[in-house]
């Protein structure tokens, strides 16, 4: 039987096949292969996102370092609250319901366990505000910077600093949820029972003990002091 082999490919055909294979391999792994532009975008966005998060965290830390030393814990006979140092003479702003009808108080500054004595200067229950003064202001007492409450805007990031549930030097974070609220403090639970106008509403967690503390913006300015508990008139609890 006469078995014939198929003719070998011509050199030109074989060279073309080898060239095509080389080009395919180069297209899969070579440096000149085209890249999806979305890959470069996602890789560039990741460092930017990390930088933005780091910047925000640094801003929080800076505000806390600026303001927290100015926030104190105030202990009355029947109530516990917070206060904000107003000046280096020992004046402290707090809520009227924190001081109640008492005249003397025990005050603990941030970062210290030493109890200081303070006396009532004045109380104004219609706005739930009061001022007490330390009998012997310690060296290095740091006054807070008070801002302009009417300039507070909805959506601003704020930090609430105080002694919720007796846990001194605590910080929570949120935003300004609304401004210009008219709210009524509960009278049965130790509040003044007053209806207070132009209040700032915030999403930052506020608990018993935060009363009289600081609501602070990212410029380290105190824009308000959280009341004990409030409800909108006619809206129930």
mmCIF file of C-alpha atoms in Angstrom, residues 24-219:
data_model
loop_
_atom_site.group_PDB
_atom_site.id
_atom_site.type_symbol
_atom_site.label_atom_id
_atom_site.label_comp_id
_atom_site.label_asym_id
_atom_site.label_seq_id
_atom_site.Cartn_x
_atom_site.Cartn_y
_atom_site.Cartn_z
ATOM 1 C CA UNK A 24 -0.996 36.156 21.446
ATOM 2 C CA UNK A 25 1.414 35.407 24.284
ATOM 3 C CA UNK A 26 2.637 38.984 24.256
ATOM 4 C CA UNK A 27 -0.937 40.214 24.405
ATOM 5 C CA UNK A 28 -1.605 38.094 27.499
ATOM 6 C CA UNK A 29 1.494 38.925 29.502
ATOM 7 C CA UNK A 30 3.493 41.643 27.820
ATOM 8 C CA UNK A 31 3.953 45.162 29.201
ATOM 9 C CA UNK A 32 2.188 46.698 26.251
ATOM 10 C CA UNK A 33 -1.150 44.994 26.937
ATOM 11 C CA UNK A 34 -4.054 47.470 27.375
ATOM 12 C CA UNK A 35 -5.397 47.852 30.970
ATOM 13 C CA UNK A 36 -8.912 48.480 32.124
ATOM 14 C CA UNK A 37 -8.939 52.184 33.149
ATOM 15 C CA UNK A 38 -11.298 51.291 36.004
ATOM 16 C CA UNK A 39 -8.477 49.333 37.674
ATOM 17 C CA UNK A 40 -6.287 52.437 37.813
ATOM 18 C CA UNK A 41 -9.200 54.515 39.092
ATOM 19 C CA UNK A 42 -10.015 52.078 41.908
ATOM 20 C CA UNK A 43 -6.367 51.841 42.911
ATOM 21 C CA UNK A 44 -6.078 55.620 43.052
ATOM 22 C CA UNK A 45 -9.358 55.994 44.969
ATOM 23 C CA UNK A 46 -8.310 53.633 47.773
ATOM 24 C CA UNK A 47 -5.440 55.835 49.057
ATOM 25 C CA UNK A 48 -7.664 58.915 48.777
ATOM 26 C CA UNK A 49 -10.375 57.204 50.846
ATOM 27 C CA UNK A 50 -7.843 56.206 53.476
ATOM 28 C CA UNK A 51 -6.464 59.738 53.575
ATOM 29 C CA UNK A 52 -9.938 61.252 54.016
ATOM 30 C CA UNK A 53 -10.737 58.829 56.848
ATOM 31 C CA UNK A 54 -7.413 59.551 58.529
ATOM 32 C CA UNK A 55 -7.994 63.302 58.216
ATOM 33 C CA UNK A 56 -11.450 62.998 59.814
ATOM 34 C CA UNK A 57 -10.084 60.868 62.642
ATOM 35 C CA UNK A 58 -7.271 63.358 63.231
ATOM 36 C CA UNK A 59 -9.861 66.150 63.387
ATOM 37 C CA UNK A 60 -11.838 64.218 66.027
ATOM 38 C CA UNK A 61 -8.705 63.606 68.090
ATOM 39 C CA UNK A 62 -7.722 67.267 67.889
ATOM 40 C CA UNK A 63 -11.155 68.442 69.095
ATOM 41 C CA UNK A 64 -11.160 65.938 71.955
ATOM 42 C CA UNK A 65 -7.680 67.020 73.056
ATOM 43 C CA UNK A 66 -8.779 70.671 72.901
ATOM 44 C CA UNK A 67 -12.099 70.448 74.741
ATOM 45 C CA UNK A 68 -12.244 67.364 76.970
ATOM 46 C CA UNK A 69 -9.913 68.885 79.617
ATOM 47 C CA UNK A 70 -12.516 71.671 79.994
ATOM 48 C CA UNK A 71 -15.398 69.280 80.774
ATOM 49 C CA UNK A 72 -15.970 68.412 84.435
ATOM 50 C CA UNK A 73 -18.207 66.142 86.466
ATOM 51 C CA UNK A 74 -20.533 67.786 88.983
ATOM 52 C CA UNK A 75 -21.880 65.820 91.926
ATOM 53 C CA UNK A 76 -24.798 67.217 93.895
ATOM 54 C CA UNK A 77 -26.515 65.450 96.783
ATOM 55 C CA UNK A 78 -29.257 64.045 94.582
ATOM 56 C CA UNK A 79 -28.010 64.437 91.056
ATOM 57 C CA UNK A 80 -24.966 63.879 88.872
ATOM 58 C CA UNK A 81 -24.150 65.935 85.830
ATOM 59 C CA UNK A 82 -21.459 67.655 83.832
ATOM 60 C CA UNK A 83 -20.178 71.168 83.362
ATOM 61 C CA UNK A 84 -17.912 73.217 81.107
ATOM 62 C CA UNK A 85 -15.126 75.443 82.425
ATOM 63 C CA UNK A 86 -15.876 79.032 81.447
ATOM 64 C CA UNK A 87 -12.738 80.822 82.691
ATOM 65 C CA UNK A 88 -9.562 80.279 84.687
ATOM 66 C CA UNK A 89 -11.204 81.803 87.779
ATOM 67 C CA UNK A 90 -13.155 78.600 88.255
ATOM 68 C CA UNK A 91 -16.559 79.522 86.802
ATOM 69 C CA UNK A 92 -18.331 76.498 85.328
ATOM 70 C CA UNK A 93 -21.450 76.491 83.150
ATOM 71 C CA UNK A 94 -23.948 73.683 83.703
ATOM 72 C CA UNK A 95 -27.713 73.019 83.703
ATOM 73 C CA UNK A 96 -30.082 74.390 86.314
ATOM 74 C CA UNK A 97 -31.578 70.976 86.983
ATOM 75 C CA UNK A 98 -28.099 69.623 87.818
ATOM 76 C CA UNK A 99 -27.711 72.085 90.694
ATOM 77 C CA UNK A 100 -31.378 71.971 91.706
ATOM 78 C CA UNK A 101 -31.911 73.795 94.993
ATOM 79 C CA UNK A 102 -28.446 73.035 96.325
ATOM 80 C CA UNK A 103 -25.681 75.514 97.004
ATOM 81 C CA UNK A 104 -22.506 73.416 97.245
ATOM 82 C CA UNK A 105 -21.135 70.713 94.954
ATOM 83 C CA UNK A 106 -18.245 68.343 94.366
ATOM 84 C CA UNK A 107 -16.449 68.777 91.061
ATOM 85 C CA UNK A 108 -13.985 66.420 89.388
ATOM 86 C CA UNK A 109 -11.924 67.733 86.493
ATOM 87 C CA UNK A 110 -10.905 65.640 83.495
ATOM 88 C CA UNK A 111 -7.913 63.390 84.088
ATOM 89 C CA UNK A 112 -8.062 63.784 87.872
ATOM 90 C CA UNK A 113 -9.740 61.874 90.703
ATOM 91 C CA UNK A 114 -9.404 64.749 93.167
ATOM 92 C CA UNK A 115 -12.742 66.209 94.209
ATOM 93 C CA UNK A 116 -12.958 69.999 94.345
ATOM 94 C CA UNK A 117 -15.645 71.999 96.088
ATOM 95 C CA UNK A 118 -17.790 74.523 94.250
ATOM 96 C CA UNK A 119 -20.597 76.898 95.167
ATOM 97 C CA UNK A 120 -23.597 78.141 93.251
ATOM 98 C CA UNK A 121 -23.229 81.543 91.590
ATOM 99 C CA UNK A 122 -26.588 81.749 89.809
ATOM 100 C CA UNK A 123 -29.316 79.551 88.366
ATOM 101 C CA UNK A 124 -31.852 80.342 85.632
ATOM 102 C CA UNK A 125 -34.390 77.486 85.355
ATOM 103 C CA UNK A 126 -36.404 79.000 82.432
ATOM 104 C CA UNK A 127 -33.392 78.277 80.192
ATOM 105 C CA UNK A 128 -32.073 75.414 82.343
ATOM 106 C CA UNK A 129 -28.731 77.149 82.841
ATOM 107 C CA UNK A 130 -26.592 77.671 85.939
ATOM 108 C CA UNK A 131 -23.098 78.757 86.924
ATOM 109 C CA UNK A 132 -21.029 77.385 89.794
ATOM 110 C CA UNK A 133 -17.571 78.471 90.926
ATOM 111 C CA UNK A 134 -14.723 76.395 92.296
ATOM 112 C CA UNK A 135 -13.599 77.450 95.779
ATOM 113 C CA UNK A 136 -9.954 76.778 94.931
ATOM 114 C CA UNK A 137 -9.389 76.660 91.161
ATOM 115 C CA UNK A 138 -6.412 74.396 90.365
ATOM 116 C CA UNK A 139 -3.463 75.521 88.292
ATOM 117 C CA UNK A 140 -3.811 74.725 84.605
ATOM 118 C CA UNK A 141 -7.612 74.952 84.589
ATOM 119 C CA UNK A 142 -8.470 75.151 80.890
ATOM 120 C CA UNK A 143 -11.475 77.261 79.814
ATOM 121 C CA UNK A 144 -13.437 76.083 76.785
ATOM 122 C CA UNK A 145 -14.101 78.256 73.744
ATOM 123 C CA UNK A 146 -17.791 79.055 73.393
ATOM 124 C CA UNK A 147 -19.197 79.491 69.900
ATOM 125 C CA UNK A 148 -22.235 81.275 68.495
ATOM 126 C CA UNK A 149 -25.243 78.954 68.754
ATOM 127 C CA UNK A 150 -27.302 80.725 66.033
ATOM 128 C CA UNK A 151 -24.540 79.862 63.553
ATOM 129 C CA UNK A 152 -24.986 76.113 64.086
ATOM 130 C CA UNK A 153 -26.146 74.425 60.869
ATOM 131 C CA UNK A 154 -28.026 71.201 60.225
ATOM 132 C CA UNK A 155 -25.635 68.467 59.132
ATOM 133 C CA UNK A 156 -22.637 69.744 61.075
ATOM 134 C CA UNK A 157 -20.568 67.069 62.795
ATOM 135 C CA UNK A 158 -20.662 67.466 66.574
ATOM 136 C CA UNK A 159 -19.215 65.680 69.589
ATOM 137 C CA UNK A 160 -20.999 65.398 72.952
ATOM 138 C CA UNK A 161 -18.677 65.333 75.968
ATOM 139 C CA UNK A 162 -19.659 64.695 79.551
ATOM 140 C CA UNK A 163 -20.210 62.066 82.227
ATOM 141 C CA UNK A 164 -23.081 59.870 81.011
ATOM 142 C CA UNK A 165 -24.158 57.370 83.669
ATOM 143 C CA UNK A 166 -21.295 58.612 85.823
ATOM 144 C CA UNK A 167 -18.640 57.644 83.264
ATOM 145 C CA UNK A 168 -16.502 60.768 83.252
ATOM 146 C CA UNK A 169 -14.732 62.105 80.156
ATOM 147 C CA UNK A 170 -16.945 60.219 77.714
ATOM 148 C CA UNK A 171 -17.353 61.283 74.087
ATOM 149 C CA UNK A 172 -20.062 60.466 71.541
ATOM 150 C CA UNK A 173 -20.358 61.612 67.941
ATOM 151 C CA UNK A 174 -23.207 62.655 65.673
ATOM 152 C CA UNK A 175 -24.542 65.498 63.567
ATOM 153 C CA UNK A 176 -26.819 68.459 64.127
ATOM 154 C CA UNK A 177 -30.209 66.988 63.269
ATOM 155 C CA UNK A 178 -32.234 70.199 63.528
ATOM 156 C CA UNK A 179 -32.161 73.695 64.989
ATOM 157 C CA UNK A 180 -34.798 76.004 66.431
ATOM 158 C CA UNK A 181 -36.578 73.232 68.347
ATOM 159 C CA UNK A 182 -38.972 74.128 71.156
ATOM 160 C CA UNK A 183 -38.787 71.378 73.767
ATOM 161 C CA UNK A 184 -40.138 70.828 77.253
ATOM 162 C CA UNK A 185 -38.082 69.245 79.977
ATOM 163 C CA UNK A 186 -39.704 66.597 82.099
ATOM 164 C CA UNK A 187 -40.543 67.872 85.562
ATOM 165 C CA UNK A 188 -41.289 64.543 87.205
ATOM 166 C CA UNK A 189 -37.797 63.118 86.623
ATOM 167 C CA UNK A 190 -35.824 66.033 88.042
ATOM 168 C CA UNK A 191 -35.981 68.420 85.101
ATOM 169 C CA UNK A 192 -37.106 72.014 85.404
ATOM 170 C CA UNK A 193 -40.329 71.459 83.483
ATOM 171 C CA UNK A 194 -39.537 74.545 81.408
ATOM 172 C CA UNK A 195 -40.280 74.884 77.707
ATOM 173 C CA UNK A 196 -37.038 76.029 76.085
ATOM 174 C CA UNK A 197 -36.928 77.664 72.664
ATOM 175 C CA UNK A 198 -34.306 77.499 69.909
ATOM 176 C CA UNK A 199 -32.763 74.231 71.002
ATOM 177 C CA UNK A 200 -30.288 72.246 68.890
ATOM 178 C CA UNK A 201 -31.246 68.652 68.136
ATOM 179 C CA UNK A 202 -28.412 66.163 67.654
ATOM 180 C CA UNK A 203 -27.988 62.502 66.763
ATOM 181 C CA UNK A 204 -25.046 62.188 69.201
ATOM 182 C CA UNK A 205 -25.902 59.802 72.032
ATOM 183 C CA UNK A 206 -27.017 61.717 75.150
ATOM 184 C CA UNK A 207 -27.589 59.887 78.426
ATOM 185 C CA UNK A 208 -28.267 60.887 82.055
ATOM 186 C CA UNK A 209 -25.097 62.536 83.310
ATOM 187 C CA UNK A 210 -24.424 64.323 80.006
ATOM 188 C CA UNK A 211 -26.518 67.228 81.308
ATOM 189 C CA UNK A 212 -24.470 70.399 81.458
ATOM 190 C CA UNK A 213 -21.700 68.966 79.303
ATOM 191 C CA UNK A 214 -20.433 70.224 75.979
ATOM 192 C CA UNK A 215 -21.815 69.884 72.467
ATOM 193 C CA UNK A 216 -18.802 70.756 70.339
ATOM 194 C CA UNK A 217 -18.192 71.398 66.642
ATOM 195 C CA UNK A 218 -15.070 70.537 64.614
ATOM 196 C CA UNK A 219 -13.589 73.944 65.441
#
